[in-house]
Tab-separated table of C-alpha atoms in Angstrom:
chain	number	residue	atom	x	y	z
A	161	MET	CA	-1.252	31.596	-13.206
A	162	SER	CA	2.649	31.536	-13.755
A	163	LEU	CA	4.660	28.866	-13.050
A	164	SER	CA	6.312	28.714	-9.375
A	165	ALA	CA	9.800	26.474	-9.159
A	166	LYS	CA	7.872	23.612	-7.915
A	167	ASP	CA	5.567	23.431	-11.256
A	168	LYS	CA	8.608	24.534	-13.047
A	169	ALA	CA	11.176	21.495	-10.919
A	170	VAL	CA	7.812	19.170	-10.996
A	171	VAL	CA	7.950	19.381	-14.878
A	172	LYS	CA	11.301	18.923	-15.189
A	173	ASN	CA	11.612	15.882	-12.671
A	174	PHE	CA	8.279	14.828	-14.690
A	175	TRP	CA	9.292	15.860	-18.422
A	176	ALA	CA	12.714	13.170	-17.641
A	177	LYS	CA	9.723	10.111	-16.479
A	178	VAL	CA	8.543	10.062	-20.047
A	179	ALA	CA	11.853	10.662	-22.106
A	180	PRO	CA	11.453	7.466	-24.150
A	181	LYS	CA	8.019	7.034	-24.275
A	182	THR	CA	7.251	11.079	-25.839
A	183	ALA	CA	6.945	10.545	-28.918
A	184	GLU	CA	4.563	7.677	-28.759
A	185	ILE	CA	2.621	9.880	-26.476
A	186	GLY	CA	2.915	12.565	-28.981
A	187	GLY	CA	1.394	10.679	-32.008
A	188	GLU	CA	-1.530	9.361	-29.770
A	189	ALA	CA	-1.924	12.104	-28.163
A	190	LEU	CA	-2.414	13.994	-31.577
A	191	GLY	CA	-4.701	10.578	-33.344
A	192	ARG	CA	-6.319	11.501	-30.330
A	193	MET	CA	-7.899	15.218	-30.738
A	194	LEU	CA	-8.610	14.452	-34.807
A	195	THR	CA	-10.538	11.682	-33.283
A	196	ALA	CA	-12.164	13.507	-30.626
A	197	TYR	CA	-12.176	17.461	-31.956
A	198	PRO	CA	-13.419	16.769	-35.472
A	199	GLN	CA	-13.223	20.543	-35.881
A	200	THR	CA	-9.456	20.187	-35.187
A	201	LYS	CA	-9.055	18.161	-38.629
A	202	THR	CA	-9.303	21.501	-40.427
A	203	TYR	CA	-5.814	22.106	-40.113
A	204	PHE	CA	-4.878	19.543	-41.665
A	205	ALA	CA	-6.552	18.560	-45.515
A	206	HIS	CA	-3.702	18.093	-46.917
A	207	TRP	CA	-3.297	15.220	-44.981
A	208	SER	CA	-4.634	11.645	-46.893
A	209	ASP	CA	-5.096	9.906	-43.570
A	210	LEU	CA	-5.965	10.958	-40.391
A	211	SER	CA	-7.266	8.364	-38.187
A	212	PRO	CA	-4.923	7.537	-35.421
A	213	SER	CA	-3.232	4.864	-36.889
A	214	SER	CA	-1.912	7.820	-39.340
A	215	ALA	CA	2.277	7.514	-39.139
A	216	GLN	CA	1.750	11.263	-41.058
A	217	VAL	CA	-0.575	12.076	-37.074
A	218	LYS	CA	2.349	10.005	-35.961
A	219	LYS	CA	5.019	11.790	-37.045
A	220	HIS	CA	3.774	14.960	-36.471
A	221	GLY	CA	2.622	14.241	-33.288
A	222	ALA	CA	5.957	13.446	-32.319
A	223	THR	CA	7.737	16.797	-33.788
A	224	ILE	CA	5.287	18.555	-31.524
A	225	MET	CA	6.226	16.733	-28.565
A	226	ALA	CA	10.199	16.771	-29.440
A	227	ALA	CA	9.229	20.425	-29.508
A	228	ILE	CA	7.751	20.620	-26.044
A	229	GLY	CA	10.564	18.799	-24.818
A	230	ASP	CA	12.537	21.520	-26.027
A	231	ALA	CA	9.871	24.463	-24.267
A	232	VAL	CA	10.614	21.775	-20.728
A	233	SER	CA	14.618	23.515	-20.958
A	234	LYS	CA	13.561	26.827	-21.867
A	235	ILE	CA	11.246	26.974	-18.965
A	236	ASP	CA	12.279	29.964	-18.197
A	237	ASP	CA	11.132	31.551	-20.232
A	238	LEU	CA	8.681	30.143	-22.748
A	239	THR	CA	7.569	32.726	-24.326
A	240	GLY	CA	11.357	34.180	-25.877
A	241	GLY	CA	12.431	30.299	-26.128
A	242	LEU	CA	8.793	30.401	-28.289
A	243	SER	CA	9.487	33.016	-29.971
A	244	ALA	CA	10.110	31.457	-33.856
A	245	LEU	CA	7.548	28.938	-32.969
A	246	SER	CA	4.821	31.710	-32.298
A	247	GLU	CA	5.723	33.019	-35.603
A	248	LEU	CA	4.834	30.398	-36.961
A	249	HIS	CA	1.830	29.356	-36.103
A	250	ALA	CA	0.253	33.081	-35.602
A	251	PHE	CA	1.318	33.932	-39.693
A	252	LYS	CA	1.509	30.771	-41.296
A	253	LEU	CA	-0.491	28.152	-39.395
A	254	ARG	CA	-2.282	30.511	-38.274
A	255	VAL	CA	-4.272	27.771	-35.432
A	256	ASP	CA	-6.227	29.473	-33.510
A	257	PRO	CA	-4.844	28.964	-29.977
A	258	ALA	CA	-8.066	27.899	-28.515
A	259	ASN	CA	-7.506	24.450	-30.109
A	260	PHE	CA	-3.743	24.591	-27.960
A	261	ARG	CA	-6.565	23.829	-24.996
A	262	ILE	CA	-7.852	21.149	-26.726
A	263	LEU	CA	-3.952	19.659	-27.558
A	264	ALA	CA	-3.896	20.064	-24.423
A	265	HIS	CA	-6.260	17.936	-22.647
A	266	ASN	CA	-5.346	15.172	-24.485
A	267	LEU	CA	-1.596	15.903	-24.644
A	268	ILE	CA	-2.243	15.174	-20.796
A	269	LEU	CA	-5.126	12.330	-21.086
A	270	CYS	CA	-2.041	10.701	-22.584
A	271	LEU	CA	0.801	11.673	-20.864
A	272	GLY	CA	-1.843	9.165	-17.090
A	273	MET	CA	-2.520	6.352	-20.099
A	274	PHE	CA	0.803	5.533	-20.544
A	275	PHE	CA	2.152	6.853	-16.484
A	276	PRO	CA	-0.933	6.333	-14.665
A	277	ALA	CA	1.561	6.108	-11.282
A	278	ASP	CA	3.491	8.488	-11.416
A	279	PHE	CA	0.825	11.288	-12.988
A	280	THR	CA	-0.385	11.758	-9.730
A	281	PRO	CA	-3.007	15.205	-9.257
A	282	GLU	CA	-0.186	17.474	-8.703
A	283	VAL	CA	2.586	16.267	-11.538
A	284	HIS	CA	-1.486	17.258	-13.117
A	285	LEU	CA	-1.633	20.269	-11.343
A	286	SER	CA	1.746	21.454	-12.947
A	287	VAL	CA	1.940	20.358	-16.137
A	288	ASP	CA	-1.474	22.090	-16.918
A	289	LYS	CA	-0.312	25.239	-15.471
A	290	PHE	CA	3.106	24.831	-18.160
A	291	LEU	CA	0.425	23.563	-21.017
A	292	GLN	CA	-1.626	26.567	-20.630
A	293	ASN	CA	1.823	28.723	-20.585
A	294	LEU	CA	3.622	27.213	-23.279
A	295	ALA	CA	0.041	28.352	-25.160
A	296	LEU	CA	0.331	31.347	-24.220
A	297	ALA	CA	3.333	31.009	-25.432
A	298	LEU	CA	2.739	30.387	-28.260
A	299	SER	CA	-0.183	32.736	-28.858
A	300	GLU	CA	2.785	35.539	-27.980
A	301	LYS	CA	3.029	37.076	-31.627
A	302	TYR	CA	-1.158	36.424	-32.259
A	303	ARG	CA	-2.084	40.227	-32.500
B	110	MET	CA	-32.093	16.097	-27.852
B	111	VAL	CA	-28.754	14.367	-28.925
B	112	LYS	CA	-29.135	11.210	-30.703
B	113	TRP	CA	-27.294	8.334	-29.923
B	114	THR	CA	-25.932	5.264	-32.456
B	115	GLU	CA	-25.614	1.677	-31.138
B	116	LEU	CA	-22.101	1.948	-30.573
B	117	GLU	CA	-22.191	4.453	-29.122
B	118	ARG	CA	-24.696	3.027	-26.829
B	119	SER	CA	-22.537	-0.414	-25.965
B	120	THR	CA	-19.844	2.254	-26.319
B	121	VAL	CA	-20.462	3.958	-23.153
B	122	LYS	CA	-22.033	1.517	-21.245
B	123	ALA	CA	-19.281	-1.056	-21.613
B	124	ILE	CA	-17.280	2.331	-20.101
B	125	TRP	CA	-19.274	1.747	-17.750
B	126	GLU	CA	-18.596	-1.184	-16.645
B	127	LYS	CA	-15.678	-1.276	-16.379
B	128	ILE	CA	-14.968	1.408	-13.854
B	129	ASP	CA	-15.151	1.150	-9.918
B	130	ILE	CA	-17.774	3.766	-8.694
B	131	ASP	CA	-15.578	3.638	-5.626
B	132	GLU	CA	-13.081	3.236	-5.867
B	133	ILE	CA	-12.502	6.009	-9.267
B	134	GLY	CA	-15.188	8.768	-7.357
B	135	SER	CA	-12.789	9.411	-4.022
B	136	GLN	CA	-9.651	9.642	-6.772
B	137	ILE	CA	-11.706	12.117	-9.275
B	138	TRP	CA	-13.154	14.635	-6.603
B	139	ALA	CA	-9.472	14.995	-5.046
B	140	ARG	CA	-8.329	15.841	-8.510
B	141	VAL	CA	-10.709	17.868	-9.187
B	142	LEU	CA	-10.036	20.152	-6.133
B	143	ILE	CA	-6.097	19.809	-6.488
B	144	VAL	CA	-6.090	20.873	-10.587
B	145	TYR	CA	-8.984	23.356	-10.472
B	146	PRO	CA	-7.654	24.913	-6.476
B	147	TRP	CA	-10.643	27.573	-7.069
B	148	THR	CA	-13.019	25.145	-7.395
B	149	GLU	CA	-13.005	24.854	-3.568
B	150	ARG	CA	-15.198	27.886	-3.152
B	151	TYR	CA	-17.919	25.512	-2.712
B	152	PHE	CA	-16.354	23.110	-0.642
B	153	GLY	CA	-16.287	25.182	2.823
B	154	SER	CA	-17.909	22.099	5.271
B	155	PHE	CA	-15.073	19.990	4.285
B	156	GLY	CA	-12.667	20.834	6.674
B	157	ASP	CA	-8.771	20.374	5.854
B	158	LEU	CA	-7.547	21.636	1.903
B	159	PHE	CA	-5.142	23.537	2.495
B	160	THR	CA	-2.706	21.241	1.856
B	161	ILE	CA	-2.833	18.908	-1.678
B	162	THR	CA	-1.951	15.559	0.564
B	163	ALA	CA	-4.969	17.110	2.892
B	164	ILE	CA	-7.576	17.022	-0.001
B	165	LEU	CA	-5.748	13.334	-1.342
B	166	LYS	CA	-6.826	11.558	2.588
B	167	ASN	CA	-10.119	14.109	2.943
B	168	VAL	CA	-13.134	11.846	3.442
B	169	LYS	CA	-15.734	14.551	2.610
B	170	VAL	CA	-13.886	14.683	-0.949
B	171	ALA	CA	-13.915	10.928	-0.850
B	172	ALA	CA	-17.973	10.190	-0.178
B	173	HIS	CA	-18.214	13.770	-2.727
B	174	GLY	CA	-17.032	11.327	-5.406
B	175	ARG	CA	-18.548	8.668	-5.417
B	176	MET	CA	-21.443	10.512	-4.602
B	177	VAL	CA	-21.097	12.365	-7.651
B	178	LEU	CA	-20.396	9.011	-9.885
B	179	LYS	CA	-23.164	7.549	-8.583
B	180	ALA	CA	-25.377	10.053	-10.252
B	181	LEU	CA	-23.295	9.926	-13.451
B	182	ASP	CA	-25.311	6.074	-13.542
B	183	LYS	CA	-28.501	8.186	-13.778
B	184	ALA	CA	-26.732	9.381	-17.681
B	185	VAL	CA	-25.792	5.824	-18.501
B	186	ASN	CA	-29.452	4.980	-17.968
B	187	ASN	CA	-31.120	7.823	-19.675
B	188	MET	CA	-29.121	8.418	-22.202
B	189	ASP	CA	-32.034	10.189	-24.577
B	190	ASN	CA	-32.911	11.718	-21.696
B	191	MET	CA	-30.983	13.625	-19.526
B	192	LYS	CA	-31.937	16.945	-20.137
B	193	ARG	CA	-35.355	15.793	-17.693
B	194	THR	CA	-32.606	13.402	-15.737
B	195	TYR	CA	-30.924	16.598	-14.927
B	196	ALA	CA	-33.055	19.036	-14.417
B	197	ASP	CA	-33.823	18.886	-11.164
B	198	LEU	CA	-29.791	18.505	-10.231
B	199	SER	CA	-28.821	21.414	-12.800
B	200	ARG	CA	-31.721	23.927	-10.604
B	201	LEU	CA	-30.288	22.777	-7.125
B	202	HIS	CA	-26.411	23.714	-8.677
B	203	PHE	CA	-27.759	26.771	-10.082
B	204	GLN	CA	-30.374	28.137	-6.706
B	205	LYS	CA	-29.099	26.472	-4.482
B	206	LEU	CA	-25.282	25.732	-4.734
B	207	GLU	CA	-24.220	29.150	-7.039
B	208	VAL	CA	-22.165	25.906	-9.014
B	209	ASP	CA	-20.526	28.133	-12.387
B	210	PRO	CA	-20.928	25.728	-14.610
B	211	ASP	CA	-17.487	26.376	-16.063
B	212	SER	CA	-16.987	23.310	-13.028
B	213	PHE	CA	-18.991	20.757	-15.359
B	214	ARG	CA	-16.488	20.724	-17.638
B	215	LEU	CA	-13.549	20.851	-15.949
B	216	LEU	CA	-15.556	18.339	-13.620
B	217	ALA	CA	-15.964	16.010	-17.471
B	218	ASP	CA	-11.865	16.834	-18.137
B	219	CYS	CA	-11.480	15.487	-14.976
B	220	ILE	CA	-13.520	11.947	-15.486
B	221	THR	CA	-12.798	11.485	-18.714
B	222	ILE	CA	-8.322	11.958	-17.532
B	223	THR	CA	-8.974	9.609	-14.762
B	224	ILE	CA	-10.471	7.114	-16.740
B	225	ALA	CA	-7.594	7.219	-18.994
B	226	CYS	CA	-5.358	6.292	-15.947
B	227	LYS	CA	-7.680	3.052	-15.608
B	228	LEU	CA	-8.161	1.884	-18.329
B	229	LYS	CA	-5.364	3.028	-20.965
B	230	SER	CA	-4.925	1.756	-24.056
B	231	ALA	CA	-8.293	0.463	-23.624
B	232	LEU	CA	-9.532	2.713	-24.260
B	233	SER	CA	-9.178	3.362	-28.029
B	234	PRO	CA	-9.719	6.906	-29.432
B	235	GLN	CA	-12.988	6.513	-31.176
B	236	SER	CA	-13.740	5.383	-27.931
B	237	GLN	CA	-11.855	8.808	-26.009
B	238	ALA	CA	-14.655	10.402	-28.863
B	239	ILE	CA	-18.207	8.723	-27.489
B	240	TRP	CA	-17.274	8.888	-24.180
B	241	GLN	CA	-16.596	12.456	-24.787
B	242	LYS	CA	-19.535	13.424	-26.162
B	243	PHE	CA	-21.777	11.398	-23.865
B	244	ILE	CA	-19.913	13.228	-21.002
B	245	TYR	CA	-20.446	16.658	-23.119
B	246	ALA	CA	-23.985	15.419	-23.155
B	247	VAL	CA	-24.176	15.900	-18.825
B	248	VAL	CA	-22.605	18.223	-18.565
B	249	ASP	CA	-24.891	20.761	-21.341
B	250	ALA	CA	-28.176	18.543	-19.388
B	251	MET	CA	-25.862	19.843	-16.300
B	252	SER	CA	-26.286	23.803	-17.390
B	253	SER	CA	-29.286	23.402	-18.723
B	254	GLN	CA	-31.300	24.602	-15.825
B	255	TYR	CA	-29.116	27.885	-15.640
B	256	ARG	CA	-31.588	30.803	-16.951
């Protein structure tokens, strides 16, 4: 399900709209993921506070969203653009790629929550595809 | 059988009370068909589903969404008996409608996302977790007769 020119345009356009809130959305999404999918907590056992209000969670969520924003700018070559991050996730963090889908669900939920009027089904479709392709690029170096 | 605490029961009911089935039902079905177009395979009789605009305007899509949400009402009121409540519907979807149960999961996620768009921050992370436990229990019940 590769990204069409239309998908790329929709994602870029939407990301420009949500730019002022991306840090907040990232923190919110990560907090919700840890709450609704407790198995994901296993990757963050080294943090003292895994609640949605945790400063660590909010900061890391913002980091993730910044990286996703960067990926939007590299949307024409996600595999190349995410090569270093893929190595990190594959060899150092060793996150099971199934979790990328879980995080994507929570990101989508938060994007819809913060921008309900802009997050039309059409935008939802392109963003869903984008996050799927991003997850694929992130899993590239795993094996 | 899934166990529910008092908090979980009241949270699910509180969320459900805020949902306008007519408003949300029509939106949800259009969203599923647009975001996961392969689900259109089950709706050959629904007429024009060829463009996003057509899907959004399709009255059969809207009606079907409302019907499905009304059926969800049964789950809200029978949280301790979901498998039995949905046994017939599950069999229907398996044997007659031939629906891939993976579609139930896609629908569940779209329902959750649509509710989040509507309730916004009123759907706290804890409420989201509880709602998802509930909706995945419904997915399980709907998949239970697939054998």
